[in-house]
CSV table of C-alpha atoms and ligand atoms in Angstrom, one decimal:
chain,number,residue,atom,x,y,z
A,1,MET,CA,-130.6,16.5,27.0
A,2,SER,CA,-132.1,12.6,27.6
A,3,LYS,CA,-131.0,9.7,25.6
A,4,LEU,CA,-134.1,8.6,22.8
A,5,ILE,CA,-136.3,5.5,23.4
A,6,PRO,CA,-136.2,3.1,20.2
A,7,PRO,CA,-139.6,2.0,19.2
A,8,VAL,CA,-139.6,-2.0,19.7
A,9,ARG,CA,-138.0,-4.5,17.3
A,10,GLY,CA,-140.2,-5.4,13.8
A,11,MET,CA,-143.1,-3.3,15.7
A,12,ASN,CA,-143.5,-0.2,13.3
A,13,ASP,CA,-145.4,3.7,13.8
A,14,ILE,CA,-147.8,3.8,10.6
A,15,LEU,CA,-147.3,6.8,9.8
A,16,LEU,CA,-148.5,9.6,6.5
A,17,ASP,CA,-147.1,8.0,3.9
A,18,THR,CA,-149.2,4.6,3.7
A,19,ALA,CA,-152.3,6.4,5.2
A,20,PRO,CA,-154.5,7.0,1.7
A,21,GLN,CA,-153.8,3.4,1.2
A,22,TRP,CA,-154.8,2.1,4.4
A,23,GLU,CA,-157.8,4.0,4.3
A,24,LYS,CA,-158.6,2.7,1.0
A,25,LEU,CA,-158.1,-0.7,1.6
A,26,GLU,CA,-160.4,-0.1,5.3
A,27,ARG,CA,-162.9,1.7,3.4
A,28,CYS,CA,-163.3,-1.2,0.3
A,29,ALA,CA,-162.8,-3.8,2.6
A,30,ALA,CA,-165.8,-2.7,5.7
A,31,ARG,CA,-168.0,-1.9,2.1
A,32,LEU,CA,-167.7,-4.9,0.5
A,33,PHE,CA,-168.3,-7.3,4.1
A,34,ARG,CA,-170.8,-5.3,4.9
A,35,ALA,CA,-172.8,-6.2,1.7
A,36,TYR,CA,-171.7,-10.5,1.5
A,37,GLY,CA,-174.0,-9.9,5.6
A,38,TYR,CA,-170.7,-9.9,7.9
A,39,THR,CA,-171.0,-8.0,10.9
A,40,GLN,CA,-167.9,-6.1,13.1
A,41,VAL,CA,-166.9,-8.0,16.2
A,42,ARG,CA,-163.7,-5.8,17.7
A,43,LEU,CA,-162.2,-8.4,20.4
A,44,PRO,CA,-159.0,-7.7,23.2
A,45,LEU,CA,-155.7,-8.1,22.3
A,46,LEU,CA,-154.8,-9.8,25.3
A,47,GLU,CA,-156.3,-14.4,25.7
A,48,ARG,CA,-155.6,-16.8,27.7
A,49,THR,CA,-152.2,-18.2,26.3
A,50,GLU,CA,-154.5,-22.1,26.3
A,51,LEU,CA,-156.0,-21.0,23.3
A,52,PHE,CA,-153.8,-20.5,21.0
A,53,LYS,CA,-152.1,-23.6,22.4
A,54,ARG,CA,-155.2,-25.3,21.9
A,55,SER,CA,-155.6,-24.1,18.3
A,56,ILE,CA,-152.9,-22.8,16.6
A,57,GLY,CA,-151.0,-26.2,17.9
A,58,GLU,CA,-148.5,-27.0,20.2
A,59,LEU,CA,-145.9,-27.6,17.8
A,60,THR,CA,-146.5,-25.1,15.5
A,61,ASP,CA,-143.9,-22.3,14.8
A,62,ILE,CA,-146.0,-20.0,16.2
A,63,VAL,CA,-147.2,-21.6,19.2
A,64,GLU,CA,-142.9,-23.4,20.0
A,65,LYS,CA,-141.5,-19.7,18.9
A,66,GLU,CA,-143.6,-17.0,18.4
A,67,MET,CA,-145.8,-15.9,21.0
A,68,TYR,CA,-145.4,-12.8,23.3
A,69,THR,CA,-146.6,-14.3,26.3
A,70,PHE,CA,-146.3,-13.6,29.8
A,71,GLU,CA,-147.8,-14.0,33.4
A,72,ASP,CA,-150.3,-11.6,35.2
A,73,ARG,CA,-149.9,-10.5,38.2
A,74,ASN,CA,-152.1,-12.8,39.3
A,75,GLY,CA,-150.0,-15.8,37.7
A,76,ASP,CA,-152.2,-16.9,34.8
A,77,SER,CA,-151.0,-17.0,31.4
A,78,LEU,CA,-151.4,-14.4,28.9
A,79,THR,CA,-150.9,-13.8,25.4
A,80,LEU,CA,-150.5,-11.2,22.9
A,81,ARG,CA,-153.0,-12.8,20.0
A,82,PRO,CA,-150.7,-14.2,17.6
A,83,GLU,CA,-153.9,-14.4,15.0
A,84,ALA,CA,-157.7,-13.8,15.4
A,85,THR,CA,-159.5,-17.0,14.2
A,86,ALA,CA,-159.2,-18.5,17.7
A,87,SER,CA,-160.6,-15.4,19.2
A,88,VAL,CA,-163.3,-15.2,17.2
A,89,VAL,CA,-164.5,-18.6,17.9
A,90,ARG,CA,-163.8,-17.8,21.9
A,91,ALA,CA,-165.5,-15.1,21.8
A,92,CYS,CA,-168.2,-16.9,20.1
A,93,LEU,CA,-168.5,-19.5,22.8
A,94,SER,CA,-167.9,-16.9,25.3
A,95,ASN,CA,-171.2,-15.1,24.2
A,96,GLY,CA,-173.4,-17.4,23.6
A,97,LEU,CA,-173.2,-16.5,19.5
A,98,LEU,CA,-173.4,-20.5,18.4
A,99,HIS,CA,-176.6,-21.7,20.3
A,100,ASN,CA,-179.0,-22.8,17.2
A,101,GLN,CA,-177.2,-20.3,15.2
A,102,GLN,CA,-174.7,-19.2,12.4
A,103,GLN,CA,-172.7,-16.3,12.4
A,104,LYS,CA,-170.6,-14.3,9.4
A,105,LEU,CA,-168.5,-12.0,11.2
A,106,TRP,CA,-165.5,-9.7,10.8
A,107,THR,CA,-162.7,-8.1,12.7
A,108,ALA,CA,-159.4,-5.8,12.2
A,109,GLY,CA,-156.5,-5.2,14.2
A,110,PRO,CA,-152.8,-5.8,15.0
A,111,MET,CA,-151.8,-9.3,15.6
A,112,PHE,CA,-148.4,-10.8,17.3
A,113,ARG,CA,-145.8,-12.9,16.4
A,114,ARG,CA,-141.9,-12.7,17.3
A,115,GLU,CA,-140.2,-13.5,14.2
A,116,LYS,CA,-137.3,-12.1,12.4
A,117,PRO,CA,-138.5,-8.9,11.3
A,118,GLN,CA,-137.6,-8.4,7.6
A,119,LYS,CA,-139.7,-6.7,5.3
A,120,GLY,CA,-143.5,-7.8,4.6
A,121,ARG,CA,-142.6,-10.0,8.1
A,122,TYR,CA,-143.1,-8.0,11.3
A,123,ARG,CA,-144.0,-8.4,14.7
A,124,GLN,CA,-146.8,-6.5,15.0
A,125,PHE,CA,-148.6,-6.3,12.2
A,126,HIS,CA,-152.4,-5.7,11.3
A,127,GLN,CA,-154.8,-8.3,9.8
A,128,LEU,CA,-158.5,-8.3,8.0
A,129,ASN,CA,-160.3,-11.3,8.7
A,130,VAL,CA,-163.7,-12.7,7.9
A,131,GLU,CA,-165.0,-15.9,9.5
A,132,ALA,CA,-168.2,-17.4,9.1
A,133,LEU,CA,-169.1,-19.7,11.5
A,134,GLY,CA,-171.8,-23.0,11.4
A,135,TYR,CA,-171.8,-23.4,7.5
A,136,ALA,CA,-171.1,-26.8,6.3
A,137,ASP,CA,-170.8,-26.5,2.8
A,138,ALA,CA,-168.7,-26.0,-0.2
A,139,GLU,CA,-170.9,-22.8,-1.1
A,140,ALA,CA,-169.7,-21.0,2.0
A,141,ASP,CA,-165.6,-21.8,1.3
A,142,ALA,CA,-166.5,-20.7,-2.7
A,143,GLU,CA,-167.9,-17.2,-1.1
A,144,LEU,CA,-165.6,-16.4,0.8
A,145,ILE,CA,-163.2,-16.9,-1.9
A,146,THR,CA,-164.7,-14.8,-4.2
A,147,LEU,CA,-165.3,-12.0,-1.9
A,148,SER,CA,-162.0,-12.0,-2.2
A,149,ALA,CA,-160.9,-12.1,-5.3
A,150,ARG,CA,-163.6,-9.3,-5.4
A,151,LEU,CA,-162.1,-7.0,-2.8
A,152,TRP,CA,-158.7,-7.2,-5.0
A,153,GLN,CA,-161.1,-6.3,-7.7
A,154,ASP,CA,-162.1,-3.3,-6.3
A,155,LEU,CA,-158.9,-2.1,-4.8
A,156,GLY,CA,-157.4,-2.4,-8.4
A,157,ILE,CA,-154.6,-5.0,-7.2
A,158,SER,CA,-153.9,-7.2,-10.0
A,159,HIS,CA,-150.9,-9.1,-10.1
A,160,VAL,CA,-152.3,-11.7,-7.3
A,161,SER,CA,-153.1,-15.6,-7.8
A,162,LEU,CA,-155.1,-18.2,-6.0
A,163,GLU,CA,-153.6,-21.8,-4.6
A,164,ILE,CA,-155.6,-24.1,-3.4
A,165,ASN,CA,-155.9,-27.3,-2.0
A,166,SER,CA,-157.4,-29.9,0.6
A,167,LEU,CA,-156.6,-31.1,3.9
A,168,GLY,CA,-159.1,-33.4,4.0
A,169,VAL,CA,-160.9,-34.6,7.8
A,170,PRO,CA,-158.2,-35.6,10.7
A,171,GLU,CA,-158.9,-39.7,10.1
A,172,SER,CA,-157.1,-39.7,7.0
A,173,ARG,CA,-154.9,-37.1,7.5
A,174,THR,CA,-154.0,-39.5,10.1
A,175,ALA,CA,-153.6,-42.5,7.5
A,176,TYR,CA,-151.7,-39.9,5.2
A,177,ARG,CA,-149.8,-38.6,8.1
A,178,GLU,CA,-148.4,-42.4,8.6
A,179,LYS,CA,-147.0,-42.7,4.8
A,180,LEU,CA,-145.8,-39.1,4.9
A,181,THR,CA,-143.3,-40.1,7.8
A,182,ASP,CA,-142.6,-43.8,6.6
A,183,TYR,CA,-141.4,-41.6,3.2
A,184,PHE,CA,-139.6,-38.9,4.5
A,185,ARG,CA,-137.8,-41.7,6.9
A,186,SER,CA,-136.6,-43.2,4.6
A,187,HIS,CA,-134.8,-40.6,3.4
A,188,GLU,CA,-133.9,-39.0,6.7
A,189,SER,CA,-130.3,-38.5,5.6
A,190,GLU,CA,-131.6,-36.1,2.8
A,191,LEU,CA,-133.6,-34.2,5.3
A,192,ASP,CA,-132.2,-30.6,6.5
A,193,GLU,CA,-132.3,-29.9,10.2
A,194,ASP,CA,-135.8,-28.1,9.8
A,195,SER,CA,-137.5,-31.4,8.6
A,196,ARG,CA,-135.8,-33.2,10.6
A,197,ARG,CA,-137.5,-32.0,13.8
A,198,ARG,CA,-140.6,-31.7,11.8
A,199,LEU,CA,-140.6,-35.5,10.9
A,200,GLU,CA,-142.4,-37.2,14.2
A,201,ARG,CA,-144.3,-34.0,15.5
A,202,ASN,CA,-145.5,-32.3,12.3
A,203,PRO,CA,-144.6,-33.8,9.0
A,204,LEU,CA,-147.1,-32.4,6.9
A,205,ARG,CA,-144.7,-29.1,7.8
A,206,ILE,CA,-142.0,-30.6,6.0
A,207,LEU,CA,-144.2,-30.1,2.7
A,208,ASP,CA,-143.8,-26.4,3.2
A,209,SER,CA,-139.8,-26.5,3.2
A,210,LYS,CA,-138.9,-23.7,1.2
A,211,ASN,CA,-135.0,-24.7,1.3
A,212,PRO,CA,-134.2,-25.5,-2.1
A,213,ALA,CA,-132.2,-29.1,-1.4
A,214,MET,CA,-135.1,-30.2,0.0
A,215,GLN,CA,-137.4,-29.5,-3.2
A,216,SER,CA,-136.7,-33.0,-5.1
A,217,ILE,CA,-137.3,-35.1,-2.1
A,218,VAL,CA,-140.7,-33.0,-1.5
A,219,ALA,CA,-141.8,-33.5,-5.1
A,220,ALA,CA,-141.9,-36.9,-4.9
A,221,ALA,CA,-143.5,-37.6,-1.8
A,222,PRO,CA,-147.4,-39.4,-1.5
A,223,GLN,CA,-149.3,-36.6,-1.8
A,224,LEU,CA,-152.4,-36.0,0.3
A,225,ALA,CA,-154.7,-35.9,-2.7
A,226,ASP,CA,-154.3,-39.7,-3.5
A,227,HIS,CA,-155.5,-39.6,0.5
A,228,LEU,CA,-158.5,-38.1,0.4
A,229,ASP,CA,-161.4,-39.1,2.4
A,230,ALA,CA,-164.4,-39.2,-0.1
A,231,GLU,CA,-166.8,-36.3,1.3
A,232,SER,CA,-163.3,-34.3,1.5
A,233,SER,CA,-163.1,-35.1,-2.2
A,234,ALA,CA,-166.7,-34.3,-3.3
A,235,HIS,CA,-166.6,-30.8,-1.2
A,236,PHE,CA,-163.3,-29.9,-3.3
A,237,GLN,CA,-165.0,-30.8,-6.1
A,238,ARG,CA,-168.0,-28.7,-5.5
A,239,VAL,CA,-165.5,-25.9,-4.4
A,240,ARG,CA,-163.7,-25.6,-7.7
A,241,GLU,CA,-167.4,-25.7,-9.6
A,242,LEU,CA,-168.2,-22.8,-7.8
A,243,LEU,CA,-164.9,-21.0,-8.5
A,244,ASP,CA,-165.1,-21.7,-12.1
A,245,ASP,CA,-168.8,-20.8,-12.2
A,246,ALA,CA,-167.8,-17.4,-10.6
A,247,GLY,CA,-164.7,-16.8,-12.6
A,248,VAL,CA,-161.9,-17.5,-10.2
A,249,ASP,CA,-158.5,-18.4,-11.6
A,250,TYR,CA,-156.8,-20.6,-9.3
A,251,VAL,CA,-154.0,-23.2,-9.4
A,252,ILE,CA,-154.4,-26.6,-7.3
A,253,ASN,CA,-151.0,-26.6,-5.2
A,254,PRO,CA,-151.2,-30.3,-3.3
A,255,ARG,CA,-148.5,-29.1,-1.2
A,256,LEU,CA,-150.1,-25.9,0.7
A,257,VAL,CA,-151.0,-27.2,4.0
A,258,ARG,CA,-150.2,-24.3,6.2
A,259,GLY,CA,-148.5,-23.0,9.5
A,260,LEU,CA,-151.6,-23.7,11.5
A,261,ASP,CA,-153.5,-26.8,13.3
A,262,TYR,CA,-156.9,-26.3,12.7
A,263,TYR,CA,-157.4,-26.6,8.9
A,264,THR,CA,-159.6,-29.1,7.5
A,265,ARG,CA,-160.0,-29.8,3.9
A,266,THR,CA,-160.3,-26.5,1.9
A,267,VAL,CA,-157.5,-24.5,2.6
A,268,PHE,CA,-156.3,-21.9,0.1
A,269,GLU,CA,-153.7,-18.8,-0.6
A,270,TRP,CA,-153.3,-15.8,-2.7
A,271,VAL,CA,-149.7,-15.2,-3.3
A,272,THR,CA,-148.2,-12.2,-5.5
A,273,ASP,CA,-144.8,-11.8,-7.4
A,274,ARG,CA,-144.7,-8.2,-6.0
A,275,LEU,CA,-143.4,-8.2,-2.5
A,276,GLY,CA,-140.3,-11.1,-2.4
A,277,ALA,CA,-139.9,-13.6,0.2
A,278,GLN,CA,-143.4,-12.8,2.1
A,279,SER,CA,-145.4,-13.9,-1.5
A,280,ALA,CA,-148.6,-14.4,1.3
A,281,VAL,CA,-150.5,-11.9,1.4
A,282,CYS,CA,-154.4,-13.9,2.1
A,283,SER,CA,-154.8,-17.1,3.0
A,284,GLY,CA,-157.7,-19.2,5.0
A,285,GLY,CA,-159.6,-22.1,5.4
A,286,ARG,CA,-162.1,-24.4,7.1
A,287,TYR,CA,-161.7,-25.3,10.3
A,288,ASP,CA,-164.4,-28.0,11.1
A,289,GLY,CA,-163.1,-29.1,14.0
A,290,LEU,CA,-161.8,-25.9,16.2
A,291,VAL,CA,-165.0,-24.8,18.3
A,292,ALA,CA,-165.8,-28.0,19.2
A,293,GLN,CA,-162.0,-28.1,20.6
A,294,LEU,CA,-162.3,-25.3,22.0
A,295,GLY,CA,-165.5,-26.5,24.3
A,296,GLY,CA,-168.0,-25.6,22.1
A,297,ARG,CA,-170.5,-27.8,20.2
A,298,ASP,CA,-169.1,-29.7,16.2
A,299,THR,CA,-169.6,-26.2,14.2
A,300,PRO,CA,-167.8,-26.0,11.1
A,301,ALA,CA,-166.2,-22.9,10.2
A,302,VAL,CA,-164.2,-21.4,7.3
A,303,GLY,CA,-162.5,-18.2,7.1
A,304,TRP,CA,-159.9,-16.2,5.9
A,305,ALA,CA,-157.7,-13.2,6.3
A,306,LEU,CA,-155.5,-10.8,4.6
A,307,GLY,CA,-152.2,-9.0,5.7
A,308,ILE,CA,-152.9,-5.2,5.4
A,309,GLU,CA,-149.7,-4.1,5.4
A,310,ARG,CA,-148.7,-6.9,2.5
A,311,ILE,CA,-151.9,-5.3,0.4
A,312,VAL,CA,-150.6,-1.4,1.7
A,313,GLU,CA,-147.5,-2.9,-0.3
A,314,LEU,CA,-149.0,-3.2,-2.9
A,315,LEU,CA,-151.8,-0.9,-3.2
A,316,ARG,CA,-148.4,1.5,-3.1
A,317,LEU,CA,-146.8,-0.2,-5.9
A,318,GLU,CA,-149.4,-0.4,-8.3
A,319,SER,CA,-150.7,3.6,-7.2
A,320,ASP,CA,-148.8,6.4,-9.1
A,321,ASP,CA,-150.5,9.2,-6.6
A,322,ALA,CA,-146.9,11.2,-6.2
A,323,VAL,CA,-148.1,12.8,-2.5
A,324,ALA,CA,-150.6,11.9,-0.4
A,325,ALA,CA,-153.7,14.6,-0.7
A,326,THR,CA,-155.2,15.4,3.0
A,327,ALA,CA,-157.1,18.2,2.1
A,328,ASP,CA,-160.2,18.8,-0.8
A,329,ILE,CA,-161.2,22.3,0.6
A,330,PHE,CA,-158.3,24.6,2.2
A,331,VAL,CA,-159.5,27.4,4.1
A,332,ALA,CA,-156.9,30.5,4.6
A,333,CYS,CA,-157.9,33.1,6.7
A,334,VAL,CA,-156.1,36.4,6.4
A,335,GLY,CA,-156.6,38.8,10.4
A,336,ASP,CA,-158.5,37.7,12.8
A,337,SER,CA,-162.1,39.1,11.5
A,338,ALA,CA,-161.7,37.0,8.3
A,339,ARG,CA,-160.4,34.3,10.4
A,340,ARG,CA,-163.5,33.4,13.3
A,341,VAL,CA,-166.0,34.2,9.4
A,342,GLY,CA,-163.4,31.1,7.9
A,343,PHE,CA,-163.6,29.0,11.3
A,344,ALA,CA,-167.4,29.3,11.0
A,345,HIS,CA,-167.5,28.6,7.0
A,346,ALA,CA,-165.4,25.5,7.5
A,347,ALA,CA,-167.5,23.9,10.1
A,348,ALA,CA,-170.7,24.7,7.8
A,349,LEU,CA,-168.5,23.0,4.4
A,350,ARG,CA,-168.0,20.3,7.1
A,351,ALA,CA,-171.9,19.8,7.7
A,352,GLU,CA,-172.5,20.1,4.5
A,353,PHE,CA,-169.9,17.7,2.4
A,354,PRO,CA,-169.1,15.2,5.6
A,355,GLU,CA,-167.4,13.3,3.1
A,356,LEU,CA,-164.6,16.3,2.2
A,357,ARG,CA,-162.0,17.2,3.8
A,358,VAL,CA,-162.0,20.3,4.8
A,359,VAL,CA,-158.9,21.6,6.4
A,360,PHE,CA,-159.1,25.3,8.2
A,361,GLY,CA,-155.3,27.0,8.2
A,362,LEU,CA,-155.0,26.6,11.8
A,363,MET,CA,-151.5,28.3,12.0
A,364,PRO,CA,-151.7,32.1,10.5
A,365,ALA,CA,-149.7,33.4,8.1
A,366,GLY,CA,-150.1,34.9,4.9
A,367,LEU,CA,-151.6,34.2,2.3
A,368,LYS,CA,-148.8,33.0,-0.2
A,369,ALA,CA,-147.4,31.0,3.0
A,370,GLN,CA,-151.2,29.6,3.3
A,371,LEU,CA,-151.6,28.8,-0.3
A,372,ARG,CA,-148.1,26.8,0.0
A,373,ARG,CA,-149.5,24.6,2.5
A,374,ALA,CA,-153.0,23.8,0.7
A,375,ASP,CA,-150.4,22.7,-2.7
A,376,ARG,CA,-148.6,20.4,-0.1
A,377,ALA,CA,-152.0,19.1,1.4
A,378,GLY,CA,-153.1,18.0,-1.8
A,379,ALA,CA,-156.5,20.4,-2.0
A,380,ARG,CA,-158.9,20.9,-4.8
A,381,TYR,CA,-160.0,23.9,-3.7
A,382,ALA,CA,-158.9,27.0,-1.4
A,383,VAL,CA,-161.5,29.5,-0.1
A,384,ILE,CA,-159.5,32.8,0.5
A,385,ILE,CA,-161.0,35.2,2.9
A,386,GLY,CA,-159.3,38.3,3.5
A,387,GLU,CA,-160.8,41.8,4.9
A,388,ASP,CA,-161.8,42.3,1.7
A,389,GLU,CA,-164.2,39.4,1.1
A,390,CYS,CA,-164.8,39.2,4.6
A,391,ALA,CA,-166.1,42.9,4.6
A,392,ALA,CA,-168.5,41.7,1.5
A,393,GLY,CA,-169.6,38.1,3.2
A,394,GLU,CA,-167.9,36.9,0.5
A,395,ILE,CA,-165.1,34.2,0.1
A,396,SER,CA,-162.9,33.6,-2.5
A,397,LEU,CA,-162.8,30.6,-4.4
A,398,LYS,CA,-159.4,29.9,-5.6
A,399,PRO,CA,-159.0,26.6,-8.0
A,400,LEU,CA,-155.8,24.5,-7.6
A,401,LEU,CA,-155.5,21.3,-9.7
A,402,SER,CA,-157.1,23.8,-12.9
A,403,ASP,CA,-156.8,27.2,-14.5
A,404,ASP,CA,-159.7,28.1,-13.6
A,405,PRO,CA,-160.5,31.4,-12.5
A,406,GLN,CA,-160.8,32.5,-9.2
A,407,ARG,CA,-164.3,33.8,-8.1
A,408,ARG,CA,-166.1,35.2,-5.2
A,409,LEU,CA,-168.8,33.5,-3.6
A,410,THR,CA,-171.4,34.3,-0.9
A,411,LEU,CA,-171.4,30.6,1.6
A,412,ALA,CA,-174.7,29.5,0.2
A,413,GLN,CA,-173.1,29.8,-3.3
A,414,LEU,CA,-169.8,27.9,-2.8
A,415,ILE,CA,-171.9,25.0,-1.2
A,416,ALA,CA,-174.6,25.2,-4.5
A,417,LEU,CA,-171.1,25.1,-6.6
A,418,LEU,CA,-169.4,22.4,-4.8
A,419,ARG,CA,-173.3,20.5,-4.8
A,420,GLU,CA,-172.7,20.7,-8.9
A,421,ALA,CA,-170.2,19.8,-9.0
A,422,GLY,CA,-170.8,17.0,-7.7
A,423,GLU,CA,-167.8,17.2,-4.8
A,424,ASN,CA,-169.5,15.2,-1.8
A,425,GLN,CA,-167.7,11.6,-3.2
A,426,ALA,CA,-164.9,10.6,-0.6
A,427,PRO,CA,-161.7,10.9,-2.0
A,428,ALA,CA,-160.1,8.3,-5.0
A,429,SER,CA,-156.7,8.0,-3.3
B,1,HAM,P1,-151.7,-16.6,8.6
B,1,HAM,O1,-151.6,-17.3,7.4
B,1,HAM,O2,-151.0,-16.8,9.6
B,1,HAM,O3,-153.3,-16.9,9.1
B,1,HAM,O4,-152.3,-15.3,8.1
B,1,HAM,C1,-152.7,-14.4,7.0
B,1,HAM,C2,-152.0,-13.4,6.3
B,1,HAM,O5,-151.5,-12.4,7.4
B,1,HAM,C3,-150.9,-14.1,5.9
B,1,HAM,O6,-151.7,-14.2,4.4
B,1,HAM,C4,-150.0,-12.8,5.6
B,1,HAM,O7,-150.6,-11.6,4.3
B,1,HAM,C5,-150.4,-11.3,7.2
B,1,HAM,N1,-149.1,-12.1,8.1
B,1,HAM,C6,-149.2,-13.2,8.3
B,1,HAM,N2,-148.3,-12.9,9.1
B,1,HAM,C7,-147.3,-11.9,9.5
B,1,HAM,C8,-146.1,-11.1,9.7
B,1,HAM,N3,-145.4,-11.7,10.1
B,1,HAM,N4,-146.2,-9.3,9.0
B,1,HAM,C9,-146.8,-9.1,8.3
B,1,HAM,N5,-148.4,-9.8,7.7
B,1,HAM,C10,-148.2,-11.0,8.1
B,1,HAM,C11,-154.1,-16.8,10.2
B,1,HAM,O8,-154.2,-16.2,10.7
B,1,HAM,C12,-155.3,-17.5,10.1
B,1,HAM,N6,-156.1,-16.7,11.1
B,1,HAM,C13,-156.3,-17.1,8.6
B,1,HAM,C14,-157.4,-17.8,9.0
B,1,HAM,C15,-158.4,-17.4,9.3
B,1,HAM,N7,-158.0,-18.8,8.6
B,1,HAM,C16,-159.0,-18.5,9.1
B,1,HAM,N8,-159.6,-18.0,9.7
């Protein structure tokens, strides 16, 4: 036998054990995005490296050390996308979607960052992204944040809290940056290596330091909130009022600066204490300068992305489902002619009840073995067809999750009964 080929570090196979949570999240999110007027776009995984350098910023961890970048056969430098916002803006510009119009778009899929893998942090991970382009007012920020709060509600997730901050505009930030640099320079001997490296290039990121030894210096640093321009202050105030009106709780975290350079004004992060070190489950903010930075006209925009793996883990922790059901109805047939009839019945049931998972027992086996499979699949009903049923033109319906008796029915009666029982629901998972 030849040697097995291992997977790439930090890149996971997503298997059956989390399938119900993935499905639930994707279903709930797609429904909500639609309800808020967002349409889906599907974008390439590969972009020109320049796109991320110019948007995320040359001095960020992502661009400095985490991108999967390679030279294409024609010499172009390409990068597997580390995030989707830059791609969404690029796609809008490539397709002329921002000419005198606004866009509310969502997209989902894998992102790639060569971070140090650990629980909740992967080199291939998945995001759901929502982006509103062409909207300058605080209502857009507040609506997007409210949308995320609604998503947790619909998913039944309660262990998350919201942190918000305002980064102001580049002009006010430059003045603040100088003050901050002076402050940290006066404490240079107390800075750790990472912070010293950031001091000249990206001092705001020092505020983000997780090093306990740095906390007192960071706490005493000048605050961005005291250096905001008047318009950014008013914008932030309005966002907070709208969130108050909507009943969305938040705390203001003056140290929330985010790891991507394109943000202006509002930034926010939903965090949880349930996932250890990887506490951010959904983050975003306003990026009013990005479209122009990428060659378009000045266009305000705001958006967020959630980490699917992290939300799925929260759902898994909060759900008590022991088995992940893969079937609602299991069609178990014994004998050649019964299998032929059952095969057609399964198709008829799927056509009648598009939301139900109707599984036909593909592996020929005795009835007992097939019913065991039905149990393992978590099915609520077995539809049994043996020689007797076949001869009578009927089926036997066996409820698997209750003590209700087994009964003989025609296919039409079965359909009527399932309909009466309200059985065309998507699985609750
Ligand atoms: P981000 O904070 O880099 O923002 O990522 C968004 C979310 O993706 C994080 O809150 C986290 O849940 C998840 N995430 C990030 N890195 C990893 C990883 N290595 N493994 C697992 N999950 C991860 C952005 O990407 C921005 N594009 C968000 C945005 C959209 N801003 C405006 N619009």
